[in-house]
PDB file of C-alpha atoms in Angstrom:
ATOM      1  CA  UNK A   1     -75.593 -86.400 149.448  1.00 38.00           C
ATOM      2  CA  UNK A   2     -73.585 -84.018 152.002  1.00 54.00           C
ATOM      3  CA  UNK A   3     -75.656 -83.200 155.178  1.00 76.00           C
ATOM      4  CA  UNK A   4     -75.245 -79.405 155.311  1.00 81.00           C
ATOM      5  CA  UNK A   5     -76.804 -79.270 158.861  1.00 86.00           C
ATOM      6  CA  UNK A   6     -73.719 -81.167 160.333  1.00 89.00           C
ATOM      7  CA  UNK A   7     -71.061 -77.981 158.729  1.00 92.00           C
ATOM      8  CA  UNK A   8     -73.813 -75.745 160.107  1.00 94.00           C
ATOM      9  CA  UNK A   9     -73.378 -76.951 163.722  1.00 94.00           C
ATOM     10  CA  UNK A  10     -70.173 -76.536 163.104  1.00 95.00           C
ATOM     11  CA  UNK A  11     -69.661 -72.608 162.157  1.00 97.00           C
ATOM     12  CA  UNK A  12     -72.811 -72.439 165.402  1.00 97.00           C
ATOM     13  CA  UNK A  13     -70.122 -74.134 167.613  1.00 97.00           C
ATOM     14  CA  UNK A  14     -66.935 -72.317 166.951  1.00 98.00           C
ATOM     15  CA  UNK A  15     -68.930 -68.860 166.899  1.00 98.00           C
ATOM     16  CA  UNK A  16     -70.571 -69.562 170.304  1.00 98.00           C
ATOM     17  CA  UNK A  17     -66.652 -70.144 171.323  1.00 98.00           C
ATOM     18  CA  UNK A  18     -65.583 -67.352 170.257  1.00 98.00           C
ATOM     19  CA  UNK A  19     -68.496 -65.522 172.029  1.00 98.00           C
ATOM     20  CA  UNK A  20     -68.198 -67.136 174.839  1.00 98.00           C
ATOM     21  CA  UNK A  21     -64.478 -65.591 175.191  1.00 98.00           C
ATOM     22  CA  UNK A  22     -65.453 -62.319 174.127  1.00 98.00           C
ATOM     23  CA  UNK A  23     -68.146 -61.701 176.979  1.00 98.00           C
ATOM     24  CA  UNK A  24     -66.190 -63.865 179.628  1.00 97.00           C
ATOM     25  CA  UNK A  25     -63.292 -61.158 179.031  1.00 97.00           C
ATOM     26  CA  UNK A  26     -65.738 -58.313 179.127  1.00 96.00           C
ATOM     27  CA  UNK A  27     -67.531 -60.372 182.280  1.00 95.00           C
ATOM     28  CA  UNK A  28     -63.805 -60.424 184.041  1.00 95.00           C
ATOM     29  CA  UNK A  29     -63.380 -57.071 183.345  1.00 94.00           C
ATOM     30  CA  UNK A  30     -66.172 -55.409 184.387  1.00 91.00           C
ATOM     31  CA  UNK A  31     -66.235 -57.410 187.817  1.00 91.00           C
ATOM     32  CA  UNK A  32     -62.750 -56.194 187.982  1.00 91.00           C
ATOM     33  CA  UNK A  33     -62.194 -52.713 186.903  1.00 87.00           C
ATOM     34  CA  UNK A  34     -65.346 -50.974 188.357  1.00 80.00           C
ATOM     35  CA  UNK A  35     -65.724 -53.566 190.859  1.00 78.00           C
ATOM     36  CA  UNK A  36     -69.776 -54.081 190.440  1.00 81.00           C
ATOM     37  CA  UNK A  37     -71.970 -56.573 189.347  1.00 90.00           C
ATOM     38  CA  UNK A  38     -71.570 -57.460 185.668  1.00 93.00           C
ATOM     39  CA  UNK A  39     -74.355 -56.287 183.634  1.00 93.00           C
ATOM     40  CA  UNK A  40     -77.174 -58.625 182.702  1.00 96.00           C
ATOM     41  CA  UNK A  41     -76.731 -57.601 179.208  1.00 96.00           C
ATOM     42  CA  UNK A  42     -73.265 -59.740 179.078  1.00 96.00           C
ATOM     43  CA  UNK A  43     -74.891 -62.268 181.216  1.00 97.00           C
ATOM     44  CA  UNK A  44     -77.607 -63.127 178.901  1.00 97.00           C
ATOM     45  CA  UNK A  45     -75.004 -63.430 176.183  1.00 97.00           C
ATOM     46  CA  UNK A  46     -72.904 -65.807 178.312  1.00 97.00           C
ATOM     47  CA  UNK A  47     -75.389 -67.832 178.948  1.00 98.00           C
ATOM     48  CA  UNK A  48     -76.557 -67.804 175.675  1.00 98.00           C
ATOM     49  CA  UNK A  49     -73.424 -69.220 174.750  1.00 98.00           C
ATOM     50  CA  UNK A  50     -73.604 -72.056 177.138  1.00 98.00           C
ATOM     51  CA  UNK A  51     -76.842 -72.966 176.155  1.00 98.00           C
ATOM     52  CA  UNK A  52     -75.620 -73.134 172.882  1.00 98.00           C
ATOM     53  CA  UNK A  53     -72.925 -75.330 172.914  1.00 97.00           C
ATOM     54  CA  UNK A  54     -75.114 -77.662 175.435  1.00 97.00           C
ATOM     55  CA  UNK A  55     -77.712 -77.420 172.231  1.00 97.00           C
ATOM     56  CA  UNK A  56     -75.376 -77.624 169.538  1.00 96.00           C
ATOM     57  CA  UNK A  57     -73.632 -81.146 171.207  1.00 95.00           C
ATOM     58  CA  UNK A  58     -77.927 -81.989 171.430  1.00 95.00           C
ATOM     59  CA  UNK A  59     -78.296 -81.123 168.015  1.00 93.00           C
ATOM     60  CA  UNK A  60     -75.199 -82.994 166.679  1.00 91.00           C
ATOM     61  CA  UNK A  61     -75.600 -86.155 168.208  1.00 91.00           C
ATOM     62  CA  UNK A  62     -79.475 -86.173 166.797  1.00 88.00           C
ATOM     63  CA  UNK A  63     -77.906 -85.835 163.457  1.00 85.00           C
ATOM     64  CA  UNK A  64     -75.099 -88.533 163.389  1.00 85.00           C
ATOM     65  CA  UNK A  65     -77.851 -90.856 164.718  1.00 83.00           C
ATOM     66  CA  UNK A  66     -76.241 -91.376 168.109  1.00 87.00           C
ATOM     67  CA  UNK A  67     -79.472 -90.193 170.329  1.00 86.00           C
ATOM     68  CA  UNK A  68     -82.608 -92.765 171.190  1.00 87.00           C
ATOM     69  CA  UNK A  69     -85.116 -91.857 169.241  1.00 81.00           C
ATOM     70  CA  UNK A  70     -87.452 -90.615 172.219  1.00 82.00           C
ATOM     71  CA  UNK A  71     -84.855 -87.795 172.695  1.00 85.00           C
ATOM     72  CA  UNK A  72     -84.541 -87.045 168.604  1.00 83.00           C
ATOM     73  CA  UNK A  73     -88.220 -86.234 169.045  1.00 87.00           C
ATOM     74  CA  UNK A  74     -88.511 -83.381 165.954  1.00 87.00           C
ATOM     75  CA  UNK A  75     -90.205 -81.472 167.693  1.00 91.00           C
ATOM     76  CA  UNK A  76     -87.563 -81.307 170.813  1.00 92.00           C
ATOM     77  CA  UNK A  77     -85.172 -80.563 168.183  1.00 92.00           C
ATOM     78  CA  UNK A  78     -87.265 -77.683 166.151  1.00 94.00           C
ATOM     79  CA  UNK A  79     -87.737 -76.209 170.107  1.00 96.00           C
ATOM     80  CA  UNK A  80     -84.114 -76.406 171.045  1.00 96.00           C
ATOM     81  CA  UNK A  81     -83.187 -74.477 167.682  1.00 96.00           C
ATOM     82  CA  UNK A  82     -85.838 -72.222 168.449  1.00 97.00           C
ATOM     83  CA  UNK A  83     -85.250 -71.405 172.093  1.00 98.00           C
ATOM     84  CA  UNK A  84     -81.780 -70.863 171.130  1.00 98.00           C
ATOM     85  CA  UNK A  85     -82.112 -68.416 168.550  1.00 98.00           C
ATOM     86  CA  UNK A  86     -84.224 -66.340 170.404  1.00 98.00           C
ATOM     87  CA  UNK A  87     -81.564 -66.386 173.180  1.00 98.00           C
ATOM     88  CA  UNK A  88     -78.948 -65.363 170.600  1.00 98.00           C
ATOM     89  CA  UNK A  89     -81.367 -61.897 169.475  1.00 98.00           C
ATOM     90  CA  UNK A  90     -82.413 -61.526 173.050  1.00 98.00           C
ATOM     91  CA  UNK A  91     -79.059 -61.321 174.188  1.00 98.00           C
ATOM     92  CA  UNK A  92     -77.453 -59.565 171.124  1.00 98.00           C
ATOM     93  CA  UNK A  93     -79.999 -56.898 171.080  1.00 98.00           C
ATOM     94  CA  UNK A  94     -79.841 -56.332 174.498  1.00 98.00           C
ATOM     95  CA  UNK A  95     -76.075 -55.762 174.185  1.00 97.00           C
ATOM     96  CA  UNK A  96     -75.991 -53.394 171.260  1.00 97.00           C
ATOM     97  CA  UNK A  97     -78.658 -51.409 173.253  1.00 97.00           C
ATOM     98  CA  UNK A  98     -76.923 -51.520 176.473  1.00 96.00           C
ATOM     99  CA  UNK A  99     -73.702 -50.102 174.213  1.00 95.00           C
ATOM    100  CA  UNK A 100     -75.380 -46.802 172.833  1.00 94.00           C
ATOM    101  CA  UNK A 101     -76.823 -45.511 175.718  1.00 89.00           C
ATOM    102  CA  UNK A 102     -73.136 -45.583 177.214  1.00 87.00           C
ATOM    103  CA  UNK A 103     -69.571 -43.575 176.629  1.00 88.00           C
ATOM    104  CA  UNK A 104     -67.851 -46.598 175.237  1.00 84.00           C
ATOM    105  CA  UNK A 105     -64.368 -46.321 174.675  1.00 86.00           C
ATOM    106  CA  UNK A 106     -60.990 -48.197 174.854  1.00 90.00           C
ATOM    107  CA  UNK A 107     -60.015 -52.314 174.693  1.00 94.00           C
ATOM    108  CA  UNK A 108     -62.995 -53.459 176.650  1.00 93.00           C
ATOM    109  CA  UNK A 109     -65.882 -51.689 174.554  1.00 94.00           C
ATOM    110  CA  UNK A 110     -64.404 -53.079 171.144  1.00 96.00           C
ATOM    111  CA  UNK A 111     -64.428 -56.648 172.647  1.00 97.00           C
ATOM    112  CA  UNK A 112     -68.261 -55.772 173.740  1.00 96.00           C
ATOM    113  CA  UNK A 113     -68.999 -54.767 170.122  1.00 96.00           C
ATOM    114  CA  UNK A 114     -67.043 -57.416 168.584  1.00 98.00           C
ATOM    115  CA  UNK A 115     -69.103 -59.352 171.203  1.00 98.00           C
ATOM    116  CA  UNK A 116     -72.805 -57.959 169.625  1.00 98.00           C
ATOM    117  CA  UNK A 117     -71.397 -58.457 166.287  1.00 98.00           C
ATOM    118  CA  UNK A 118     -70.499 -62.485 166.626  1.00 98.00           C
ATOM    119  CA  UNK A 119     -74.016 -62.708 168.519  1.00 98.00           C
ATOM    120  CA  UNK A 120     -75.863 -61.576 165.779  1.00 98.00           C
ATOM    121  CA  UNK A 121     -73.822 -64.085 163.007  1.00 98.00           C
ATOM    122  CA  UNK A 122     -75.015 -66.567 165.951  1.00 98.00           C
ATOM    123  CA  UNK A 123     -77.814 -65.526 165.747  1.00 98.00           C
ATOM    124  CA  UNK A 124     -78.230 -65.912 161.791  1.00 98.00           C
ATOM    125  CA  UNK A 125     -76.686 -69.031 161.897  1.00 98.00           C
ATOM    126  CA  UNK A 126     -79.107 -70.439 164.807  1.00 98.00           C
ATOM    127  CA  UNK A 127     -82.098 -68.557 162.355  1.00 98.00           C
ATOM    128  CA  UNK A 128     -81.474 -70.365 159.057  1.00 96.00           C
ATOM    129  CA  UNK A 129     -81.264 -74.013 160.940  1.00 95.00           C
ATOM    130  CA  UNK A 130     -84.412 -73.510 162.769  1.00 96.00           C
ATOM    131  CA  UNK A 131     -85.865 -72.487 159.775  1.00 95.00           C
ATOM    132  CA  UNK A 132     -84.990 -75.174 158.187  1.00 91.00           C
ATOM    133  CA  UNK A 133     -86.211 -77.434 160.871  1.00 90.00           C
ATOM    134  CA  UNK A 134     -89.196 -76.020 161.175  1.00 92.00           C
ATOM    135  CA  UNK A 135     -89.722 -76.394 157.063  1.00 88.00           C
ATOM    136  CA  UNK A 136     -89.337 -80.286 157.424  1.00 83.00           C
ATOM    137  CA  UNK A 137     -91.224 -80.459 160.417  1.00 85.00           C
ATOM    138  CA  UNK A 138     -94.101 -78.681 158.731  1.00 86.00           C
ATOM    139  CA  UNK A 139     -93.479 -80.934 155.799  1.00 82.00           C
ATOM    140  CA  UNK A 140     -92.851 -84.300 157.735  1.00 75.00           C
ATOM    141  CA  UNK A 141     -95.964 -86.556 157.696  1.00 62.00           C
ATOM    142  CA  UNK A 142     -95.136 -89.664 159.596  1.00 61.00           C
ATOM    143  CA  UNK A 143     -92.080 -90.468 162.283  1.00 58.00           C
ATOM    144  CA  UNK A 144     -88.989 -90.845 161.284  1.00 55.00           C
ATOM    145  CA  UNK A 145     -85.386 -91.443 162.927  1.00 59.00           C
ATOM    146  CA  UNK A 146     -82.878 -88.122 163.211  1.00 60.00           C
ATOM    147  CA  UNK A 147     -80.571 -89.826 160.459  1.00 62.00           C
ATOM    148  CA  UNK A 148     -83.459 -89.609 157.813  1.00 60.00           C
ATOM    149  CA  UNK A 149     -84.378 -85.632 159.030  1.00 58.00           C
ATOM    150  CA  UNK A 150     -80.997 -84.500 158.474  1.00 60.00           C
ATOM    151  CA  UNK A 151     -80.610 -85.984 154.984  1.00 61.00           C
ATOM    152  CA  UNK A 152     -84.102 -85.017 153.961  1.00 60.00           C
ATOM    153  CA  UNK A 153     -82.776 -80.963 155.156  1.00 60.00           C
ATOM    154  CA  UNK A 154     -79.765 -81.503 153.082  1.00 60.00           C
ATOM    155  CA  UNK A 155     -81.555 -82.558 150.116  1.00 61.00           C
ATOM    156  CA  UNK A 156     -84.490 -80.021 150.307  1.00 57.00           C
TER     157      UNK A 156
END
């Protein structure tokens, strides 16, 4: 049986890349073009992003097995997934607000929208695998090693 959690970490990975680029240009730009402190808005979303791919490598290694079994605790992972995704709407949300209460215009403000848009597909993505965790863990009766979560997810 394919574990779909593994392609799922992928797609979370290369989006929080791509998000990560997208608010460090904005980031650069706003330090250097108006010369003031960078909004906490793109903030959040950069850390977000580092968070994420901290969580993501976390998440990974729990599923290929690779962790002790003290830190592939199910509930650690169901939390990680969790805390994540509710830094990815947090700092999505906060963006696309930030947005439309400004006069947005030129290179910059696409990035920043392009920026809300990848957040919220992180943000989906980071939704349906904490779902999903939080199914088995709901589900899950006894202990059981990482290896045997993930390919009881991809089977369910």
């Amino acid at each position: 049986m394919v574990n779909v959690m593994l392609p799922l970490r992928g797609a979370q990975a290369v989006f929080t890349m791509v998000e990560l680029g997208l608010t460090s240009y904005v980031s650069n730009w706003w330090a250097n073009y108006w010369r003031d402190e960078v909004p906490a808005e793109i903030i959040l979303l950069l850390f977000a992003s580092v968070f994420s791919l901290i969580t993501t490598m976390y998440l990974s290694l729990a599923a290929l097995n690779k962790l002790p079994a003290i830190a592939a605790n199910r509930y650690a992972l169901l939390a990680a997934d969790g805390l994540t995704m509710t830094f990815w709407f947090a700092g999505f949300v906060a963006l696309a607000v930030f947005l439309s209460s400004r006069v947005c215009f030129g290179n910059v403000c696409n990035i920043a929208k392009a920026a809300v848009a990848f957040g919220a597909f992180s943000w989906l993505l980071f939704a349906a695998t904490t779902a999903w965790a939080g199914i088995y863990t709901y589900r899950a009766r006894n202990p059981v090693t990482p290896k045997e979560v993930e390919s009881e997810m991809a089977q369910s």
